[in-house]
Tab-separated table of C-alpha atoms and ligand atoms in Angstrom:
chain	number	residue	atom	x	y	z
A	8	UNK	CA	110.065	-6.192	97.169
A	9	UNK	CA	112.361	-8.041	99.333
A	10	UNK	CA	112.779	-5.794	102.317
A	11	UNK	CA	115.604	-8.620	103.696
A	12	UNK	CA	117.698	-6.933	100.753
A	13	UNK	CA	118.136	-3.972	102.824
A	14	UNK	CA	120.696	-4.513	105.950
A	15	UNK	CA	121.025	-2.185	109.258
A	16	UNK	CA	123.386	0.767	108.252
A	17	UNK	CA	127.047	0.080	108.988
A	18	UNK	CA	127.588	2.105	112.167
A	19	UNK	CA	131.271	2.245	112.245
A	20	UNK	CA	131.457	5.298	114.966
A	21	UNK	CA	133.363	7.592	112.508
A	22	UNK	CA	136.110	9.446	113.677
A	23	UNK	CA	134.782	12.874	111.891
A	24	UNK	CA	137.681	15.929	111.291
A	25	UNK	CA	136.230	17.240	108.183
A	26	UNK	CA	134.409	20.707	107.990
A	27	UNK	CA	131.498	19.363	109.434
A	28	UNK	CA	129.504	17.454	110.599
A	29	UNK	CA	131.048	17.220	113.958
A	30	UNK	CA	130.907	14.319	116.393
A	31	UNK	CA	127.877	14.503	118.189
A	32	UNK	CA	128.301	13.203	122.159
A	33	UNK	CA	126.453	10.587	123.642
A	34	UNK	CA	124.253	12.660	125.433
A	35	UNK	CA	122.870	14.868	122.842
A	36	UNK	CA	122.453	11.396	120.890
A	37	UNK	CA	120.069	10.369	123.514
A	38	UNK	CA	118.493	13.427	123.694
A	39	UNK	CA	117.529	13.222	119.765
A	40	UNK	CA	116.304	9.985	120.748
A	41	UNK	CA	113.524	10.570	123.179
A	42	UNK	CA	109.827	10.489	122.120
A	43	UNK	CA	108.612	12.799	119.840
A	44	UNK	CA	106.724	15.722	121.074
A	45	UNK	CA	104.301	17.888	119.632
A	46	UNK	CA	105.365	21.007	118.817
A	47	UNK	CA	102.998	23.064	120.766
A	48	UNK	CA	103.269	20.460	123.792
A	49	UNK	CA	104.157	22.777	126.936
A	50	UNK	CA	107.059	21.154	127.549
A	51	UNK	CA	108.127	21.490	123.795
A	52	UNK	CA	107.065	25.443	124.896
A	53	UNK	CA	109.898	25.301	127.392
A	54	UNK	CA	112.211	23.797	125.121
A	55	UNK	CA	112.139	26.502	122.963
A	56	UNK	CA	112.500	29.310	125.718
A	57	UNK	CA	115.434	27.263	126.762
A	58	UNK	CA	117.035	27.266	123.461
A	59	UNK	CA	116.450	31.034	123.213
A	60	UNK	CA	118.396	31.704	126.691
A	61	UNK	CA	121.165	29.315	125.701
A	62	UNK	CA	121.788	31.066	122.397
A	63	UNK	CA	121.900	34.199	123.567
A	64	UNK	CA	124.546	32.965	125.920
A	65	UNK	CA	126.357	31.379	122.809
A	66	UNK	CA	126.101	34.394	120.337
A	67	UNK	CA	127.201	36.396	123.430
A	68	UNK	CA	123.946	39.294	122.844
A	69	UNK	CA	120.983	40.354	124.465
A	70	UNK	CA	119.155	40.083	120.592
A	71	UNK	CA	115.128	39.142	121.648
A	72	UNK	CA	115.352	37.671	118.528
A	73	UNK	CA	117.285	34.995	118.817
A	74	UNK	CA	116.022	31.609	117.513
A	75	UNK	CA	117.121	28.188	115.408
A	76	UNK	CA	115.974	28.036	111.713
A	77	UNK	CA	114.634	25.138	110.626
A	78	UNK	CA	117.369	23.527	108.110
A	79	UNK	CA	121.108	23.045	108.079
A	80	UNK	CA	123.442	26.049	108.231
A	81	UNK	CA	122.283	27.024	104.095
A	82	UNK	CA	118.696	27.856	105.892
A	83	UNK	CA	120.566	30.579	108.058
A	84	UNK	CA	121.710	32.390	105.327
A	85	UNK	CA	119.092	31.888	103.331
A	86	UNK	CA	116.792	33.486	105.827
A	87	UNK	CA	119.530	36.032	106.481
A	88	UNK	CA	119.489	37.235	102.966
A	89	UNK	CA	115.735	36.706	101.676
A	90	UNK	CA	114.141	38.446	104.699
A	91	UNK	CA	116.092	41.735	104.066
A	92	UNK	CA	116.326	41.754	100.154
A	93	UNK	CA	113.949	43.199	97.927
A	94	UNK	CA	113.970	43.142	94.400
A	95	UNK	CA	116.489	45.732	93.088
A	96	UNK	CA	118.298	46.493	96.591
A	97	UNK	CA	121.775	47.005	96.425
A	98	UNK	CA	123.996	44.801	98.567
A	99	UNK	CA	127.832	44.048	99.005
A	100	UNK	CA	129.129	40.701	99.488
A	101	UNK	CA	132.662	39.988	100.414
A	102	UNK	CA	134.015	36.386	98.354
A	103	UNK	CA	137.075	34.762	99.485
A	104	UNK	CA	136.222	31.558	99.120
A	105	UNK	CA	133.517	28.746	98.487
A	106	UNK	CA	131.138	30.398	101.089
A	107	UNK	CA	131.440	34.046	100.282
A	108	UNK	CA	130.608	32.764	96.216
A	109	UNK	CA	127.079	30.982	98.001
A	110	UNK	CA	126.159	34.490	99.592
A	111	UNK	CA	126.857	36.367	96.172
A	112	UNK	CA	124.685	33.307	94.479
A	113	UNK	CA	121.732	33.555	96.594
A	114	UNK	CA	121.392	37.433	97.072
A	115	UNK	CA	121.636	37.187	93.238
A	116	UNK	CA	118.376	34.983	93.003
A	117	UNK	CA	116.442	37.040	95.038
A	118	UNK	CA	117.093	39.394	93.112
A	119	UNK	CA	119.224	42.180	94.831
A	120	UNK	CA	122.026	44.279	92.907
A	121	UNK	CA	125.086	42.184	94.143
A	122	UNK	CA	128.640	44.216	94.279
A	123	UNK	CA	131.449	42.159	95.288
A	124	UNK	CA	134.902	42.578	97.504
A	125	UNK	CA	137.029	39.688	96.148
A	126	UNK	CA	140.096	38.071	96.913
A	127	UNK	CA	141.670	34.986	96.098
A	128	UNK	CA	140.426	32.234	97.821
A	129	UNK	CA	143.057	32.001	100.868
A	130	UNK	CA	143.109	35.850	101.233
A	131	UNK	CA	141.479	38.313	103.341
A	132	UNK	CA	139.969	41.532	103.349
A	133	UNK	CA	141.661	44.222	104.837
A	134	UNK	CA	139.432	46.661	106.984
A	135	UNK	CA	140.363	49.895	104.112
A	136	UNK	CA	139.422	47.799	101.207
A	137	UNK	CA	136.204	47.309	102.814
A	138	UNK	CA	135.447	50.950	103.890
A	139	UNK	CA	136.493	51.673	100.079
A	140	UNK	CA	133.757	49.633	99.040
A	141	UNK	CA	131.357	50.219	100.883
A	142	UNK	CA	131.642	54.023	100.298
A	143	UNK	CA	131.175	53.301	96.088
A	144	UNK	CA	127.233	52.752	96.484
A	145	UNK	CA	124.048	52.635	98.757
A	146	UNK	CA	123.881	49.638	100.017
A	147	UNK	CA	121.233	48.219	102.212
A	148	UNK	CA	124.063	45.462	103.938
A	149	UNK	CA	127.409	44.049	103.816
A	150	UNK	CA	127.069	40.393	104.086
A	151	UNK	CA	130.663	38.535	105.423
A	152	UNK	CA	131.705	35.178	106.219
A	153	UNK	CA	133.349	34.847	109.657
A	154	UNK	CA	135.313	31.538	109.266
A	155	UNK	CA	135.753	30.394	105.514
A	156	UNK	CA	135.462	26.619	105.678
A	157	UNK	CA	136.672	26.334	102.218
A	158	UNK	CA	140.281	28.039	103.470
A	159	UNK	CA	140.114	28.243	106.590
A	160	UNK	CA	140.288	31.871	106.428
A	161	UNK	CA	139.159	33.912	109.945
A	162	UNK	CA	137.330	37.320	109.219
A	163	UNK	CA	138.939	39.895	111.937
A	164	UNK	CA	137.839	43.078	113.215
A	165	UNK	CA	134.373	42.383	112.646
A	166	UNK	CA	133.438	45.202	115.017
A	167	UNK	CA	135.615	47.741	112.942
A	168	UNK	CA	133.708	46.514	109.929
A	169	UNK	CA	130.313	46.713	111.367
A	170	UNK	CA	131.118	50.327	112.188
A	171	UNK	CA	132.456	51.211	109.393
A	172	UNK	CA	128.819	48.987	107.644
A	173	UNK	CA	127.108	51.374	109.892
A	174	UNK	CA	128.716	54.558	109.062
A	175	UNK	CA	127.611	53.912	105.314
A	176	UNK	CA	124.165	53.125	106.191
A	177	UNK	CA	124.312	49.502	105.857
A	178	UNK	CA	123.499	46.872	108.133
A	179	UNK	CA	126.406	43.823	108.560
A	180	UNK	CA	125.571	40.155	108.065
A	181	UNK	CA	127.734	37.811	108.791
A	182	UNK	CA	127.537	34.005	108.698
A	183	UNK	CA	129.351	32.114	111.424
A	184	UNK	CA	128.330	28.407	110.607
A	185	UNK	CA	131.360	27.083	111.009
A	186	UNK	CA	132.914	29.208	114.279
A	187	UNK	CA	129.990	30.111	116.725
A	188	UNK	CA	130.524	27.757	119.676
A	189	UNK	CA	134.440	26.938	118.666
A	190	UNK	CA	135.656	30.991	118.765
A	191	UNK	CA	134.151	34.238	120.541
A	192	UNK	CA	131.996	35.432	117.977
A	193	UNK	CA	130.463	39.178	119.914
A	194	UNK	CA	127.175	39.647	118.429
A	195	UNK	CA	126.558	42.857	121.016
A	196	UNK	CA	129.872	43.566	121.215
A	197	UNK	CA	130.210	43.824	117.200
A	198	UNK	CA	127.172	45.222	116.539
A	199	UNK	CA	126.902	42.690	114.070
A	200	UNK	CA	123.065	43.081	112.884
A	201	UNK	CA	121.942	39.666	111.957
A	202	UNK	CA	124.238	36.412	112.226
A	203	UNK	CA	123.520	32.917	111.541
A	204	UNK	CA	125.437	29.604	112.242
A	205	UNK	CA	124.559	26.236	112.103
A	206	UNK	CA	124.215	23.188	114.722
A	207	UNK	CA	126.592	20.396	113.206
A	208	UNK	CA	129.882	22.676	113.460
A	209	UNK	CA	131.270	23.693	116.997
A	210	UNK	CA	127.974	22.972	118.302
A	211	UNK	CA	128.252	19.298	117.802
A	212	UNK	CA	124.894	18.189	116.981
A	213	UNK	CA	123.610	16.601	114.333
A	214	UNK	CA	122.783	18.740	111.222
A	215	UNK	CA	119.104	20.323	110.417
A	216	UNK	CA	118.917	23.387	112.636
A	217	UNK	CA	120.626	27.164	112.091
A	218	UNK	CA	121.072	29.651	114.899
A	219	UNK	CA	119.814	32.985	114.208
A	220	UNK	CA	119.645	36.167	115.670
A	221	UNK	CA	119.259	39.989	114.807
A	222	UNK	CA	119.417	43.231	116.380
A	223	UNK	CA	117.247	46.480	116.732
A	224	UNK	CA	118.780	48.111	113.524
A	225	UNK	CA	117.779	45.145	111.700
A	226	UNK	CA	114.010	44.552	112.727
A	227	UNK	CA	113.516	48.257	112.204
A	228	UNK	CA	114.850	47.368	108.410
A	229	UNK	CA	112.713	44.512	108.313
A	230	UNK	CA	109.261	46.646	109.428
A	231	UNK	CA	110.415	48.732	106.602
A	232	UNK	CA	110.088	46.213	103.743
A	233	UNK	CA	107.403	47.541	101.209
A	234	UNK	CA	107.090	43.433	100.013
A	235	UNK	CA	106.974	40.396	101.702
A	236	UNK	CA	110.424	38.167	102.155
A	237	UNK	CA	110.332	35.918	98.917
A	238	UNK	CA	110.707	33.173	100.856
A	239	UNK	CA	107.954	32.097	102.854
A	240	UNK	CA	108.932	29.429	104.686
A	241	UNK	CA	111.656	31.271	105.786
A	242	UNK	CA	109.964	34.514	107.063
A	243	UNK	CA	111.292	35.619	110.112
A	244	UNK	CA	108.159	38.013	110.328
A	245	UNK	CA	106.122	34.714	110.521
A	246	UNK	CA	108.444	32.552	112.304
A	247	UNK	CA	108.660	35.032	115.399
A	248	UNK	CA	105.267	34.263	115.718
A	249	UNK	CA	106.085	30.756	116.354
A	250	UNK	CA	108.763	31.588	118.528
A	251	UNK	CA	107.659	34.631	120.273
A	252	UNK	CA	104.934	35.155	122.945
A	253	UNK	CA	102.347	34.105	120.254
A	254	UNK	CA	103.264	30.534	119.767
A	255	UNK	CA	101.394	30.044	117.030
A	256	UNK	CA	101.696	27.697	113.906
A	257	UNK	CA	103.989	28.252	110.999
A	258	UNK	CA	105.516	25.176	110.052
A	259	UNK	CA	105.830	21.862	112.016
A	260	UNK	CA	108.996	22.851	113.909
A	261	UNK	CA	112.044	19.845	114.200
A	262	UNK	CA	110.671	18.636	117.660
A	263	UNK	CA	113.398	16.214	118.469
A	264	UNK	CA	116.211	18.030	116.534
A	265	UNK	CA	115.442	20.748	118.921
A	266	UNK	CA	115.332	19.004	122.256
A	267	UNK	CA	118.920	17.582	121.096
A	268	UNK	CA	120.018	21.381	120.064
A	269	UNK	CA	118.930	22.348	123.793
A	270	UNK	CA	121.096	19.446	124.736
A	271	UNK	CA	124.073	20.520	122.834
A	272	UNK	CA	123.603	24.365	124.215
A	273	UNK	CA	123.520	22.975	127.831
A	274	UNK	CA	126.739	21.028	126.830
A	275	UNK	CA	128.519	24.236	125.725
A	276	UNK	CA	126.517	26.418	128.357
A	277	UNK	CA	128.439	23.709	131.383
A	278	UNK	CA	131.742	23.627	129.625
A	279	UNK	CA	132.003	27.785	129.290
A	280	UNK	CA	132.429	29.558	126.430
A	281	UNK	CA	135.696	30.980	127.516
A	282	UNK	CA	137.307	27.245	128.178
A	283	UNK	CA	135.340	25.869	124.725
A	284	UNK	CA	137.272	28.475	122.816
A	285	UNK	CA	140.974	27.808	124.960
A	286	UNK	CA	140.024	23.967	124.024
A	287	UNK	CA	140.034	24.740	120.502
A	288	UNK	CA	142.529	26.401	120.327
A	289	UNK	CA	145.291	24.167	122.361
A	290	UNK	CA	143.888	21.297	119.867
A	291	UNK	CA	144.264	23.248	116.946
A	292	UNK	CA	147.931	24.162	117.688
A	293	UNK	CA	148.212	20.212	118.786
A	294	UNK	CA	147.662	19.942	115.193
A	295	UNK	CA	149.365	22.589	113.378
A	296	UNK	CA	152.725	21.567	115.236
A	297	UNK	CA	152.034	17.738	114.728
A	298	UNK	CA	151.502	18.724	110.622
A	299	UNK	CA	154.661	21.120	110.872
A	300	UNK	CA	156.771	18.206	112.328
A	301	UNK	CA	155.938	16.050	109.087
A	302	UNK	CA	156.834	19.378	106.627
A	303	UNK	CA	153.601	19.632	105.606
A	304	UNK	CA	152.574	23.184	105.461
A	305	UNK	CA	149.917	25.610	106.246
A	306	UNK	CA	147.620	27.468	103.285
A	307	UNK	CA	146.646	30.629	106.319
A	308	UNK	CA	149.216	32.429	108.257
A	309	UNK	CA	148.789	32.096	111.716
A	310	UNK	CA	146.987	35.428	112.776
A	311	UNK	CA	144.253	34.805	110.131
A	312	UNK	CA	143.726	31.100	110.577
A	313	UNK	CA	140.609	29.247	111.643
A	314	UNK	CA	141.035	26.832	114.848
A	315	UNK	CA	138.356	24.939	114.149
A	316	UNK	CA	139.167	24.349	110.393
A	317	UNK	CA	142.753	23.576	109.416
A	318	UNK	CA	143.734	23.702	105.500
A	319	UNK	CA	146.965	21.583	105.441
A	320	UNK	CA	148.904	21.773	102.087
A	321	UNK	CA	149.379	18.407	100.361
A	322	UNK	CA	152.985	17.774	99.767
A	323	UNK	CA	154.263	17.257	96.113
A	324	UNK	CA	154.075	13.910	94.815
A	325	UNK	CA	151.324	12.690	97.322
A	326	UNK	CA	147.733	10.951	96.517
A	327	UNK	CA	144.876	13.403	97.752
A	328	UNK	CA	141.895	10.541	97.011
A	329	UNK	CA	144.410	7.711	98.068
A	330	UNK	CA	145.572	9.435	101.625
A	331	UNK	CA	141.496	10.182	102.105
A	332	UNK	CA	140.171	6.749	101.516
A	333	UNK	CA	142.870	5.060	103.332
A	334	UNK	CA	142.469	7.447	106.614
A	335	UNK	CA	138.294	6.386	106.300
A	336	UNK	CA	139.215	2.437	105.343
A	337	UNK	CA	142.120	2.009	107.571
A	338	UNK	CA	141.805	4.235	110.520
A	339	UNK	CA	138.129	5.062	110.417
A	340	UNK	CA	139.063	8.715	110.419
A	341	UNK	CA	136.938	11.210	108.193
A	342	UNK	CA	138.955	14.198	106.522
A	343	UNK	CA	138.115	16.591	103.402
A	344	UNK	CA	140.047	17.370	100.360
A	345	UNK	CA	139.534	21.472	99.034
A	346	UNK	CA	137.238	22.573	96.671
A	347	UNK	CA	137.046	24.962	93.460
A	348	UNK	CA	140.490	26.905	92.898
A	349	UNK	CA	142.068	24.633	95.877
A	350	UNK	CA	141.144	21.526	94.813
A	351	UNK	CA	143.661	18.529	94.796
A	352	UNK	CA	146.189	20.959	96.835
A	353	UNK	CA	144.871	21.003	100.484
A	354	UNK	CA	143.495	18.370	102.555
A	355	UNK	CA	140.677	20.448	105.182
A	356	UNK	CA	141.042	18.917	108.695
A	357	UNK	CA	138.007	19.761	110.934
A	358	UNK	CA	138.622	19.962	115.059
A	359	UNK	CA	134.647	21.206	115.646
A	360	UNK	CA	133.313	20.840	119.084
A	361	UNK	CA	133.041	17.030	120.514
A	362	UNK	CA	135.570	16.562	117.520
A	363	UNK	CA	137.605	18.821	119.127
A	364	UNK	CA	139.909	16.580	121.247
A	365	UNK	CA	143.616	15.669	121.578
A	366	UNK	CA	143.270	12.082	121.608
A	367	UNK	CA	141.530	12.745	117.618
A	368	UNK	CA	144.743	14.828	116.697
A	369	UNK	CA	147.200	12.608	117.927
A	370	UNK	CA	145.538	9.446	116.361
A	371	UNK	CA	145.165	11.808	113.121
A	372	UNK	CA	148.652	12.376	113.132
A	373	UNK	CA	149.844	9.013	113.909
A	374	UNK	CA	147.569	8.101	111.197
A	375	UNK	CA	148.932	10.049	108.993
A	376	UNK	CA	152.697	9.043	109.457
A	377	UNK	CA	152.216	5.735	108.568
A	378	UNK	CA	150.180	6.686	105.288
A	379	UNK	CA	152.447	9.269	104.680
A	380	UNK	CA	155.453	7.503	105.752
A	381	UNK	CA	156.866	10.265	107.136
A	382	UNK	CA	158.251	10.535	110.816
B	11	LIG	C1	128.912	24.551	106.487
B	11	LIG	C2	128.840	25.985	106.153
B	11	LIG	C3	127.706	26.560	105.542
B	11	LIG	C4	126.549	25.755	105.048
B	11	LIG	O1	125.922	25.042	106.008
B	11	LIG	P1	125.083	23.719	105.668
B	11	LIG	O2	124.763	23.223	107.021
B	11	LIG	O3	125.990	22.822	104.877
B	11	LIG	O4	123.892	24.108	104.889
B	11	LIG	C5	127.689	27.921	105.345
B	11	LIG	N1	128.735	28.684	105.707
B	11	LIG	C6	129.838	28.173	106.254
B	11	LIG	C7	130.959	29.077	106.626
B	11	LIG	C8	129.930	26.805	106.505
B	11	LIG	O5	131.041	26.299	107.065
């Protein structure tokens, strides 16, 4: 073993507008630095109430439960769906895209009954096809992706379809990795029962930790289960302990992934929700117009489109792979290409919290111009 073979990591400081991760600022960088604590330290204690408060402020409810998941965005909805599936239940998923197919996938292998809204990936679901559905069966939720990173399709009226969830008996669970911190997303105003998100989007820290939180309607669902969750290390039964008044030990929890999730919160806590979301959006149109300018077109119509995640249509003729590499070679700027039925055809450009900023979309688009030659 010659350890010499092995160099420091090239640390270019990438220049990240893909679907995530996000750039991560300097401060929350330090923060994930600091010593590790113990995870029943007091001061770790007060981390965690801390994170609590700030993602209550973030989700916008009043949810006691309320509380990161250790593991990446996956975790939430892994936890969303085991804790509140048992074998047989019947459940609804709505699939539009890459992330709506993972939430039909894993409520499969737990074994629920899995009925399916679909549409195209690049579509959405209108509010009557939903209330159609939901009335064909019993089931025990609807499960919904709020921003579609695979399109860039934005789920709206998400308190029209938690009422109408309601009305049928079913709870609503809806995964917002990819918008909570970049666009409102109303937990109490919703009444959306349990939602989960993920820290390397629009909260701009690094990945490993997924925002959780639930309501009354769905802890009194939870109480009801006849079986334990089949996943154990995601029990939220067991994890409140952790996290509750009990404090005590499930699993080691992320100590310094935490403190830096704090720091991210208290970053999005001082800028404001209200200006976070303005910011994202006067980048995102930076972008759209910049993109328009070069005729290269939008997959989502404008009411249904995600700010934070932009699917640009590749124009006829040009390189996907070659355009990618050269933006990460030559200009140290990270994009994505689509996935699955969009694959080869759209190019997904990320503007996610710290990435968020006009000087990235202007040196994107000037970027772009000279690969492109366009402009
Ligand atoms: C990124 C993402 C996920 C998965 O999160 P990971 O952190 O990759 O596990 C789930 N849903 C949506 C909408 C996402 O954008």
């Amino acid at each position: 073993m010659d350890a010499r073979s092995y160099k420091d990591i090239p640390s270019p400081g990438r220049i990240l507008l893909g679907p995530g991760p996000s750039m991560v600022a300097p401060r929350v960088l330090r923060a994930l630095a600091l010593p590790v604590l113990g995870h029943l330290d007091p001061i770790f204690l007060s981390v965690m109430d801390d994170i609590q408060q700030l993602l209550r402020y973030t989700f916008q409810t009043k949810n006691e439960f309320t509380i990161p998941i250790s593991g990446t965005g996956s975790a939430g909805m892994e936890a969303a769906l085991s804790n509140f599936i048992e074998a047989g239940d019947k459940v609804l998923i709505g699939v539009n895209g890459y992330f709506g197919e993972r939430l039909a996938e894993m409520a499969g292998r737990y074994r629920a009954q899995v009925s399916r809204i679909e549409r195209p990936w690049g579509e959405v679901f209108d509010i009557e096809e939903i209330r159609t559905a939901l009335k064909k069966d019993k089931f025990k939720f609807l499960a919904l992706v709020h921003g579609e990173t695979s399109t860039g399709a934005l789920l709206t009226g998400v308190a029209e379809i938690a009422q109408a969830a309601h009305e049928n008996g079913a709870l609503l669970i809806l995964d917002t990795v990819a918008t909570l911190g970049g666009a409102p997303v109303e937990v109490d105003a919703w009444e959306a029962d349990v939602v989960f998100s993920g820290s390397q989007k629009c909260l701009s820290c690094p990945p490993g930790l997924a925002p959780l939180t639930m309501g009354e309607r769905a802890r009194a669902v939870l109480r009801a289960r006849k079986t334990p969750p089949g996943n154990w290390y995601l029990d939220l039964g067991m994890v409140e302990k952790y996290w509750g008044e009990e404090r005590t030990y499930h699993h080691t929890a992320p100590t310094n992934m935490n403190v830096a999730l704090r720091e991210a919160l208290r970053a999005v806590a001082e800028e404001g929700l209200e200006a976070r979301f303005s910011r994202h959006q006067e980048t995102a149109e930076l972008l759209w117009q910049g993109l328009q300018e070069m005729d290269i077109g939008l997959l989502m119509p404008e009411e249904n489109r995600m700010t934070m995640l932009c699917a640009a249509l590749i124009p006829p003729g040009v390189d996907d792979l070659a355009v990618r590499t050269s933006l990460r070679e030559n200009y140290n700027i990270e994009i994505a290409g689509g996935f699955g039925p969009l694959a080869g055809k759209i190019w997904r450009i990320g503007l996610m919290g710290f990435s968020s900023r006009r000087e990235n979309v202007l040196n994107l688009l000037s970027s772009f111009r000279e690969i492109l030659k366009r402009g």
